[in-house]
PDB file of C-alpha atoms in Angstrom:
ATOM      1  CA  UNK A   1       0.258   0.053  -0.093  1.00 46.00           C
ATOM      2  CA  UNK A   2       2.716   2.165   0.860  1.00 46.00           C
ATOM      3  CA  UNK A   3       4.343   1.626  -2.676  1.00 48.00           C
ATOM      4  CA  UNK A   4       1.317   2.267  -4.363  1.00 40.00           C
ATOM      5  CA  UNK A   5       0.641   5.662  -2.340  1.00 42.00           C
ATOM      6  CA  UNK A   6       4.240   6.744  -3.198  1.00 48.00           C
ATOM      7  CA  UNK A   7       3.411   5.672  -6.826  1.00 51.00           C
ATOM      8  CA  UNK A   8       0.415   7.791  -7.082  1.00 51.00           C
ATOM      9  CA  UNK A   9       2.457  10.901  -5.574  1.00 53.00           C
ATOM     10  CA  UNK A  10       5.092  10.579  -8.160  1.00 58.00           C
ATOM     11  CA  UNK A  11       2.422  10.264 -10.756  1.00 47.00           C
ATOM     12  CA  UNK A  12       0.562  13.451  -9.818  1.00 49.00           C
ATOM     13  CA  UNK A  13       3.742  15.430  -9.633  1.00 59.00           C
ATOM     14  CA  UNK A  14       4.861  14.283 -13.178  1.00 55.00           C
ATOM     15  CA  UNK A  15       1.107  15.514 -14.157  1.00 46.00           C
ATOM     16  CA  UNK A  16       1.633  18.837 -12.505  1.00 59.00           C
ATOM     17  CA  UNK A  17       5.180  19.322 -14.170  1.00 58.00           C
ATOM     18  CA  UNK A  18       3.853  18.477 -17.548  1.00 51.00           C
ATOM     19  CA  UNK A  19       0.684  20.847 -17.195  1.00 56.00           C
ATOM     20  CA  UNK A  20       3.292  23.530 -16.074  1.00 55.00           C
ATOM     21  CA  UNK A  21       5.351  22.933 -19.076  1.00 55.00           C
ATOM     22  CA  UNK A  22       2.394  23.099 -21.149  1.00 48.00           C
ATOM     23  CA  UNK A  23       1.102  26.405 -19.634  1.00 50.00           C
ATOM     24  CA  UNK A  24       4.712  27.836 -19.970  1.00 49.00           C
ATOM     25  CA  UNK A  25       4.543  26.855 -23.893  1.00 53.00           C
ATOM     26  CA  UNK A  26       1.423  28.416 -24.397  1.00 51.00           C
ATOM     27  CA  UNK A  27       2.578  31.668 -22.804  1.00 50.00           C
ATOM     28  CA  UNK A  28       5.526  31.637 -24.605  1.00 56.00           C
ATOM     29  CA  UNK A  29       3.359  31.251 -28.181  1.00 55.00           C
ATOM     30  CA  UNK A  30       1.283  34.074 -27.079  1.00 55.00           C
ATOM     31  CA  UNK A  31       4.101  36.356 -26.064  1.00 58.00           C
ATOM     32  CA  UNK A  32       5.510  35.455 -29.572  1.00 52.00           C
ATOM     33  CA  UNK A  33       2.109  36.436 -31.089  1.00 51.00           C
ATOM     34  CA  UNK A  34       1.708  39.394 -29.325  1.00 58.00           C
ATOM     35  CA  UNK A  35       5.410  40.555 -30.331  1.00 50.00           C
ATOM     36  CA  UNK A  36       4.881  40.116 -34.053  1.00 53.00           C
ATOM     37  CA  UNK A  37       1.377  41.921 -33.830  1.00 52.00           C
ATOM     38  CA  UNK A  38       3.181  44.827 -32.209  1.00 58.00           C
ATOM     39  CA  UNK A  39       5.924  44.539 -34.709  1.00 60.00           C
ATOM     40  CA  UNK A  40       3.380  44.668 -37.466  1.00 50.00           C
ATOM     41  CA  UNK A  41       1.506  47.676 -35.971  1.00 55.00           C
ATOM     42  CA  UNK A  42       4.552  49.748 -35.790  1.00 54.00           C
ATOM     43  CA  UNK A  43       5.599  48.740 -39.324  1.00 51.00           C
ATOM     44  CA  UNK A  44       2.203  49.845 -40.982  1.00 54.00           C
ATOM     45  CA  UNK A  45       2.370  52.980 -38.967  1.00 52.00           C
ATOM     46  CA  UNK A  46       6.005  53.856 -40.451  1.00 51.00           C
ATOM     47  CA  UNK A  47       4.764  52.888 -43.835  1.00 52.00           C
ATOM     48  CA  UNK A  48       1.642  55.247 -43.797  1.00 50.00           C
ATOM     49  CA  UNK A  49       3.541  58.002 -42.343  1.00 52.00           C
ATOM     50  CA  UNK A  50       6.317  57.737 -45.064  1.00 51.00           C
ATOM     51  CA  UNK A  51       3.101  57.384 -47.674  1.00 52.00           C
ATOM     52  CA  UNK A  52       2.133  60.892 -46.206  1.00 48.00           C
ATOM     53  CA  UNK A  53       5.003  62.721 -46.263  1.00 53.00           C
ATOM     54  CA  UNK A  54       5.922  61.583 -49.917  1.00 49.00           C
ATOM     55  CA  UNK A  55       2.521  62.624 -51.467  1.00 51.00           C
ATOM     56  CA  UNK A  56       2.961  65.992 -49.311  1.00 49.00           C
ATOM     57  CA  UNK A  57      -0.395  65.184 -47.669  1.00 48.00           C
ATOM     58  CA  UNK A  58      -1.593  66.035 -44.089  1.00 48.00           C
ATOM     59  CA  UNK A  59      -3.676  63.559 -41.940  1.00 47.00           C
ATOM     60  CA  UNK A  60      -5.781  66.685 -40.881  1.00 50.00           C
ATOM     61  CA  UNK A  61      -6.562  68.227 -44.190  1.00 54.00           C
ATOM     62  CA  UNK A  62      -7.709  66.511 -47.482  1.00 57.00           C
ATOM     63  CA  UNK A  63      -6.998  68.444 -50.783  1.00 59.00           C
ATOM     64  CA  UNK A  64      -9.371  68.333 -53.775  1.00 58.00           C
ATOM     65  CA  UNK A  65      -9.009  70.139 -57.092  1.00 64.00           C
ATOM     66  CA  UNK A  66     -10.925  73.413 -56.888  1.00 67.00           C
ATOM     67  CA  UNK A  67     -13.616  73.693 -59.541  1.00 67.00           C
ATOM     68  CA  UNK A  68     -13.175  76.101 -62.215  1.00 76.00           C
ATOM     69  CA  UNK A  69     -14.587  79.532 -61.512  1.00 94.00           C
ATOM     70  CA  UNK A  70     -14.991  80.790 -65.073  1.00 96.00           C
ATOM     71  CA  UNK A  71     -15.786  79.624 -68.736  1.00 98.00           C
ATOM     72  CA  UNK A  72     -14.249  80.949 -72.130  1.00 98.00           C
ATOM     73  CA  UNK A  73     -15.684  82.732 -74.724  1.00 98.00           C
ATOM     74  CA  UNK A  74     -13.348  83.843 -77.706  1.00 98.00           C
ATOM     75  CA  UNK A  75     -13.702  85.456 -80.953  1.00 98.00           C
ATOM     76  CA  UNK A  76     -12.276  88.368 -83.659  1.00 98.00           C
ATOM     77  CA  UNK A  77     -13.538  91.957 -83.766  1.00 98.00           C
ATOM     78  CA  UNK A  78     -14.121  93.095 -87.030  1.00 97.00           C
ATOM     79  CA  UNK A  79     -15.167  95.842 -89.203  1.00 95.00           C
ATOM     80  CA  UNK A  80     -11.592  95.708 -90.838  1.00 95.00           C
ATOM     81  CA  UNK A  81      -9.771  94.200 -87.910  1.00 97.00           C
ATOM     82  CA  UNK A  82      -9.900  96.001 -84.502  1.00 98.00           C
ATOM     83  CA  UNK A  83      -6.835  96.155 -82.593  1.00 98.00           C
ATOM     84  CA  UNK A  84      -6.424  97.299 -79.037  1.00 98.00           C
ATOM     85  CA  UNK A  85     -10.189  97.521 -78.639  1.00 98.00           C
ATOM     86  CA  UNK A  86     -12.236  96.898 -75.388  1.00 98.00           C
ATOM     87  CA  UNK A  87     -14.595  93.701 -75.609  1.00 98.00           C
ATOM     88  CA  UNK A  88     -16.922  93.327 -72.784  1.00 98.00           C
ATOM     89  CA  UNK A  89     -19.580  90.683 -71.967  1.00 98.00           C
ATOM     90  CA  UNK A  90     -22.987  92.067 -70.281  1.00 98.00           C
ATOM     91  CA  UNK A  91     -25.638  90.143 -68.951  1.00 97.00           C
ATOM     92  CA  UNK A  92     -29.645  91.006 -69.583  1.00 96.00           C
ATOM     93  CA  UNK A  93     -31.349  92.131 -66.540  1.00 92.00           C
ATOM     94  CA  UNK A  94     -35.075  91.644 -66.861  1.00 89.00           C
ATOM     95  CA  UNK A  95     -34.442  92.208 -70.590  1.00 90.00           C
ATOM     96  CA  UNK A  96     -32.200  95.413 -70.382  1.00 93.00           C
ATOM     97  CA  UNK A  97     -28.689  95.017 -71.159  1.00 95.00           C
ATOM     98  CA  UNK A  98     -26.586  95.601 -67.931  1.00 96.00           C
ATOM     99  CA  UNK A  99     -24.135  98.334 -68.234  1.00 95.00           C
ATOM    100  CA  UNK A 100     -21.809  96.798 -65.842  1.00 97.00           C
ATOM    101  CA  UNK A 101     -19.468  94.273 -67.684  1.00 98.00           C
ATOM    102  CA  UNK A 102     -19.229  90.407 -66.175  1.00 98.00           C
ATOM    103  CA  UNK A 103     -15.680  90.076 -68.188  1.00 98.00           C
ATOM    104  CA  UNK A 104     -13.566  91.954 -70.485  1.00 98.00           C
ATOM    105  CA  UNK A 105     -10.438  91.687 -72.438  1.00 98.00           C
ATOM    106  CA  UNK A 106      -8.508  94.071 -75.130  1.00 98.00           C
ATOM    107  CA  UNK A 107      -8.076  92.824 -78.909  1.00 98.00           C
ATOM    108  CA  UNK A 108      -4.756  91.766 -79.926  1.00 98.00           C
ATOM    109  CA  UNK A 109      -3.262  93.054 -83.622  1.00 96.00           C
ATOM    110  CA  UNK A 110      -5.474  90.432 -85.045  1.00 96.00           C
ATOM    111  CA  UNK A 111      -8.713  91.763 -83.412  1.00 97.00           C
ATOM    112  CA  UNK A 112      -8.943  88.635 -81.392  1.00 98.00           C
ATOM    113  CA  UNK A 113     -10.176  88.323 -77.993  1.00 98.00           C
ATOM    114  CA  UNK A 114     -10.750  85.920 -75.068  1.00 98.00           C
ATOM    115  CA  UNK A 115     -13.304  86.314 -72.331  1.00 98.00           C
ATOM    116  CA  UNK A 116     -13.120  84.562 -68.799  1.00 98.00           C
ATOM    117  CA  UNK A 117     -16.491  84.485 -67.852  1.00 98.00           C
ATOM    118  CA  UNK A 118     -18.096  83.637 -64.335  1.00 98.00           C
ATOM    119  CA  UNK A 119     -19.658  80.187 -64.372  1.00 97.00           C
ATOM    120  CA  UNK A 120     -22.625  81.801 -63.087  1.00 96.00           C
ATOM    121  CA  UNK A 121     -23.509  83.151 -66.594  1.00 97.00           C
ATOM    122  CA  UNK A 122     -22.854  79.586 -68.137  1.00 97.00           C
ATOM    123  CA  UNK A 123     -25.665  78.627 -70.628  1.00 97.00           C
ATOM    124  CA  UNK A 124     -27.091  82.191 -70.377  1.00 97.00           C
ATOM    125  CA  UNK A 125     -27.522  84.903 -72.989  1.00 97.00           C
ATOM    126  CA  UNK A 126     -25.268  87.607 -73.291  1.00 98.00           C
ATOM    127  CA  UNK A 127     -24.213  90.708 -75.201  1.00 98.00           C
ATOM    128  CA  UNK A 128     -20.743  91.424 -76.112  1.00 98.00           C
ATOM    129  CA  UNK A 129     -19.745  94.874 -76.902  1.00 98.00           C
ATOM    130  CA  UNK A 130     -16.683  96.134 -78.613  1.00 98.00           C
ATOM    131  CA  UNK A 131     -15.521  99.763 -78.209  1.00 98.00           C
ATOM    132  CA  UNK A 132     -12.254 101.764 -78.576  1.00 98.00           C
ATOM    133  CA  UNK A 133     -10.304 102.286 -75.866  1.00 97.00           C
ATOM    134  CA  UNK A 134      -9.143 106.123 -74.964  1.00 94.00           C
ATOM    135  CA  UNK A 135      -6.282 105.734 -76.798  1.00 95.00           C
ATOM    136  CA  UNK A 136      -3.996 103.410 -79.077  1.00 96.00           C
ATOM    137  CA  UNK A 137      -7.393 101.524 -80.862  1.00 98.00           C
ATOM    138  CA  UNK A 138      -7.152 101.308 -84.597  1.00 97.00           C
ATOM    139  CA  UNK A 139      -9.210  99.775 -87.372  1.00 97.00           C
ATOM    140  CA  UNK A 140      -7.498  98.184 -90.339  1.00 97.00           C
ATOM    141  CA  UNK A 141      -8.924  99.607 -93.732  1.00 96.00           C
ATOM    142  CA  UNK A 142     -10.030  96.690 -95.667  1.00 93.00           C
ATOM    143  CA  UNK A 143     -11.434  98.837 -98.660  1.00 94.00           C
ATOM    144  CA  UNK A 144      -9.647  98.591-101.841  1.00 92.00           C
ATOM    145  CA  UNK A 145      -9.671 102.245-102.423  1.00 93.00           C
ATOM    146  CA  UNK A 146      -8.679 103.232 -99.012  1.00 94.00           C
ATOM    147  CA  UNK A 147     -10.346 104.860 -96.139  1.00 93.00           C
ATOM    148  CA  UNK A 148      -9.479 108.460 -96.528  1.00 89.00           C
ATOM    149  CA  UNK A 149      -6.731 110.971 -97.065  1.00 91.00           C
ATOM    150  CA  UNK A 150      -3.271 108.941 -96.292  1.00 91.00           C
ATOM    151  CA  UNK A 151      -5.078 105.593 -95.340  1.00 94.00           C
ATOM    152  CA  UNK A 152      -4.716 103.161 -98.001  1.00 95.00           C
ATOM    153  CA  UNK A 153      -6.032  99.452 -98.120  1.00 95.00           C
ATOM    154  CA  UNK A 154      -4.178  97.410 -95.281  1.00 95.00           C
ATOM    155  CA  UNK A 155      -3.090 100.831 -93.257  1.00 96.00           C
ATOM    156  CA  UNK A 156      -4.319 101.178 -89.574  1.00 95.00           C
ATOM    157  CA  UNK A 157      -6.524 103.872 -88.862  1.00 96.00           C
ATOM    158  CA  UNK A 158      -6.964 105.326 -85.413  1.00 96.00           C
ATOM    159  CA  UNK A 159     -10.216 105.391 -84.112  1.00 96.00           C
ATOM    160  CA  UNK A 160     -11.097 107.954 -81.291  1.00 93.00           C
ATOM    161  CA  UNK A 161     -14.796 108.047 -81.689  1.00 94.00           C
ATOM    162  CA  UNK A 162     -16.057 107.129 -78.353  1.00 93.00           C
ATOM    163  CA  UNK A 163     -19.545 106.421 -79.546  1.00 96.00           C
ATOM    164  CA  UNK A 164     -18.179 103.803 -81.867  1.00 97.00           C
ATOM    165  CA  UNK A 165     -19.212 100.198 -80.828  1.00 97.00           C
ATOM    166  CA  UNK A 166     -20.418  96.956 -82.291  1.00 98.00           C
ATOM    167  CA  UNK A 167     -22.335  94.339 -80.606  1.00 98.00           C
ATOM    168  CA  UNK A 168     -22.925  90.380 -80.792  1.00 98.00           C
ATOM    169  CA  UNK A 169     -25.660  88.336 -78.879  1.00 98.00           C
ATOM    170  CA  UNK A 170     -25.542  84.705 -77.972  1.00 98.00           C
ATOM    171  CA  UNK A 171     -28.468  83.118 -76.810  1.00 97.00           C
ATOM    172  CA  UNK A 172     -26.873  80.749 -74.242  1.00 97.00           C
ATOM    173  CA  UNK A 173     -22.978  81.061 -74.009  1.00 97.00           C
ATOM    174  CA  UNK A 174     -20.982  78.082 -73.438  1.00 96.00           C
ATOM    175  CA  UNK A 175     -17.612  77.055 -72.423  1.00 97.00           C
ATOM    176  CA  UNK A 176     -14.569  77.332 -75.217  1.00 97.00           C
ATOM    177  CA  UNK A 177     -17.532  78.876 -77.652  1.00 97.00           C
ATOM    178  CA  UNK A 178     -16.975  81.291 -80.745  1.00 97.00           C
ATOM    179  CA  UNK A 179     -18.577  84.779 -80.762  1.00 98.00           C
ATOM    180  CA  UNK A 180     -17.330  87.074 -83.125  1.00 98.00           C
ATOM    181  CA  UNK A 181     -18.197  90.823 -83.564  1.00 98.00           C
ATOM    182  CA  UNK A 182     -18.992  91.974 -86.907  1.00 98.00           C
ATOM    183  CA  UNK A 183     -21.535  94.755 -88.752  1.00 97.00           C
ATOM    184  CA  UNK A 184     -23.761  91.415 -89.357  1.00 98.00           C
ATOM    185  CA  UNK A 185     -23.717  90.303 -85.914  1.00 98.00           C
ATOM    186  CA  UNK A 186     -24.324  94.208 -84.686  1.00 98.00           C
ATOM    187  CA  UNK A 187     -27.295  94.286 -86.862  1.00 98.00           C
ATOM    188  CA  UNK A 188     -28.474  90.832 -85.529  1.00 98.00           C
ATOM    189  CA  UNK A 189     -28.323  92.476 -81.785  1.00 97.00           C
ATOM    190  CA  UNK A 190     -30.320  95.337 -83.163  1.00 96.00           C
ATOM    191  CA  UNK A 191     -33.003  92.926 -84.349  1.00 96.00           C
ATOM    192  CA  UNK A 192     -33.069  91.126 -81.023  1.00 95.00           C
ATOM    193  CA  UNK A 193     -33.378  94.046 -78.826  1.00 92.00           C
ATOM    194  CA  UNK A 194     -36.348  95.251 -80.990  1.00 91.00           C
ATOM    195  CA  UNK A 195     -38.147  91.764 -80.063  1.00 89.00           C
ATOM    196  CA  UNK A 196     -38.046  91.824 -76.222  1.00 85.00           C
ATOM    197  CA  UNK A 197     -37.984  94.659 -73.755  1.00 79.00           C
ATOM    198  CA  UNK A 198     -38.053  95.601 -70.131  1.00 79.00           C
ATOM    199  CA  UNK A 199     -39.285  92.483 -68.172  1.00 86.00           C
ATOM    200  CA  UNK A 200     -38.645  89.851 -70.796  1.00 90.00           C
ATOM    201  CA  UNK A 201     -38.286  86.251 -69.565  1.00 93.00           C
ATOM    202  CA  UNK A 202     -35.128  84.469 -70.197  1.00 94.00           C
ATOM    203  CA  UNK A 203     -36.788  81.967 -72.539  1.00 94.00           C
ATOM    204  CA  UNK A 204     -38.265  85.030 -74.586  1.00 95.00           C
ATOM    205  CA  UNK A 205     -34.557  86.804 -74.683  1.00 96.00           C
ATOM    206  CA  UNK A 206     -33.047  83.502 -75.878  1.00 96.00           C
ATOM    207  CA  UNK A 207     -35.614  83.150 -78.603  1.00 96.00           C
ATOM    208  CA  UNK A 208     -35.412  86.466 -80.059  1.00 96.00           C
ATOM    209  CA  UNK A 209     -31.595  86.180 -80.051  1.00 97.00           C
ATOM    210  CA  UNK A 210     -31.509  82.879 -81.758  1.00 97.00           C
ATOM    211  CA  UNK A 211     -34.520  83.901 -84.179  1.00 97.00           C
ATOM    212  CA  UNK A 212     -32.042  87.405 -85.398  1.00 97.00           C
ATOM    213  CA  UNK A 213     -29.217  85.878 -85.678  1.00 98.00           C
ATOM    214  CA  UNK A 214     -30.652  83.292 -88.036  1.00 97.00           C
ATOM    215  CA  UNK A 215     -32.777  85.700 -89.701  1.00 97.00           C
ATOM    216  CA  UNK A 216     -29.598  88.214 -90.458  1.00 98.00           C
ATOM    217  CA  UNK A 217     -27.828  84.652 -91.744  1.00 97.00           C
ATOM    218  CA  UNK A 218     -30.341  83.742 -94.214  1.00 97.00           C
ATOM    219  CA  UNK A 219     -30.650  87.343 -95.582  1.00 96.00           C
ATOM    220  CA  UNK A 220     -27.320  87.164 -96.572  1.00 96.00           C
ATOM    221  CA  UNK A 221     -26.916  83.565 -97.759  1.00 96.00           C
ATOM    222  CA  UNK A 222     -24.780  82.589 -94.807  1.00 95.00           C
ATOM    223  CA  UNK A 223     -24.507  78.957 -93.588  1.00 94.00           C
ATOM    224  CA  UNK A 224     -24.180  78.299 -89.926  1.00 93.00           C
ATOM    225  CA  UNK A 225     -24.295  80.305 -86.902  1.00 95.00           C
ATOM    226  CA  UNK A 226     -23.859  84.175 -87.319  1.00 97.00           C
ATOM    227  CA  UNK A 227     -21.641  84.395 -84.492  1.00 97.00           C
ATOM    228  CA  UNK A 228     -19.110  81.585 -85.080  1.00 96.00           C
ATOM    229  CA  UNK A 229     -18.757  82.074 -88.790  1.00 95.00           C
ATOM    230  CA  UNK A 230     -14.862  82.568 -89.648  1.00 93.00           C
ATOM    231  CA  UNK A 231     -13.927  86.525 -89.630  1.00 95.00           C
ATOM    232  CA  UNK A 232     -11.362  86.833 -92.620  1.00 93.00           C
ATOM    233  CA  UNK A 233      -8.878  89.569 -92.701  1.00 93.00           C
ATOM    234  CA  UNK A 234      -9.493  91.151 -96.130  1.00 91.00           C
ATOM    235  CA  UNK A 235      -5.913  92.771 -96.169  1.00 90.00           C
ATOM    236  CA  UNK A 236      -4.177  89.442 -95.839  1.00 89.00           C
ATOM    237  CA  UNK A 237      -3.250  87.701 -98.732  1.00 87.00           C
ATOM    238  CA  UNK A 238      -2.839  84.431 -97.077  1.00 88.00           C
ATOM    239  CA  UNK A 239      -6.044  84.534 -95.261  1.00 85.00           C
ATOM    240  CA  UNK A 240      -8.141  85.078 -98.435  1.00 83.00           C
ATOM    241  CA  UNK A 241      -6.465  82.426-100.067  1.00 86.00           C
ATOM    242  CA  UNK A 242      -7.176  80.052 -97.190  1.00 85.00           C
ATOM    243  CA  UNK A 243     -10.751  81.135 -97.265  1.00 81.00           C
ATOM    244  CA  UNK A 244     -11.331  80.973-100.735  1.00 79.00           C
ATOM    245  CA  UNK A 245      -9.787  77.221-100.889  1.00 81.00           C
ATOM    246  CA  UNK A 246     -12.219  76.564 -97.760  1.00 76.00           C
ATOM    247  CA  UNK A 247     -15.306  77.686 -99.692  1.00 68.00           C
ATOM    248  CA  UNK A 248     -15.563  80.746 -97.130  1.00 63.00           C
ATOM    249  CA  UNK A 249     -15.544  83.350 -99.674  1.00 55.00           C
TER     250      UNK A 249
END
């Protein structure tokens, strides 16, 4: 019996030792797992920090591209090419042209201009007006017989008359659109303004402008939108040749 008791005690001790070893092994495995998790967390944080620094970003601010605030309308002003004239864009306020321009630019030596119009007026009717500046504005003579004493064909002629102006009207201004200003577009603008008055609705203004531009174009046998038809510098031989070859003569 004594031998049996002693043997049982030894078995119990062996079981306890085995349990201790198992627990210690489990503890070591848990420590190993936790250490690797911590290492993974630190590595991930370091990569994220490096990525943020590399792209110049901040975790407190997100940078998004700013939306465009304007749209572009460009064209050429001509009654003979008009150089160094002011071109301004005007909105219609209850059927009346607002005297305060929403955009302006000066024409270059080729009579070209580009207006950066606030996006609030996108798809709205606009009147574009060209006027001489206080000094330095000139009109290129495009009459074969000349434009007066000492002004021959192709010569620049100073324009100082402050009452001089030409208009063009577009029913719905769009981005990257062309709106030229010529004698014919001015005629259409005068016709359109007679068809609506104070208090006119947006739709009635747009309709009047469309019909006026179309009427003038048809009257002169022109095909296409009157305001975007190519302006030809008659004093430029290459421009005349190119227009003739393209069938725009």
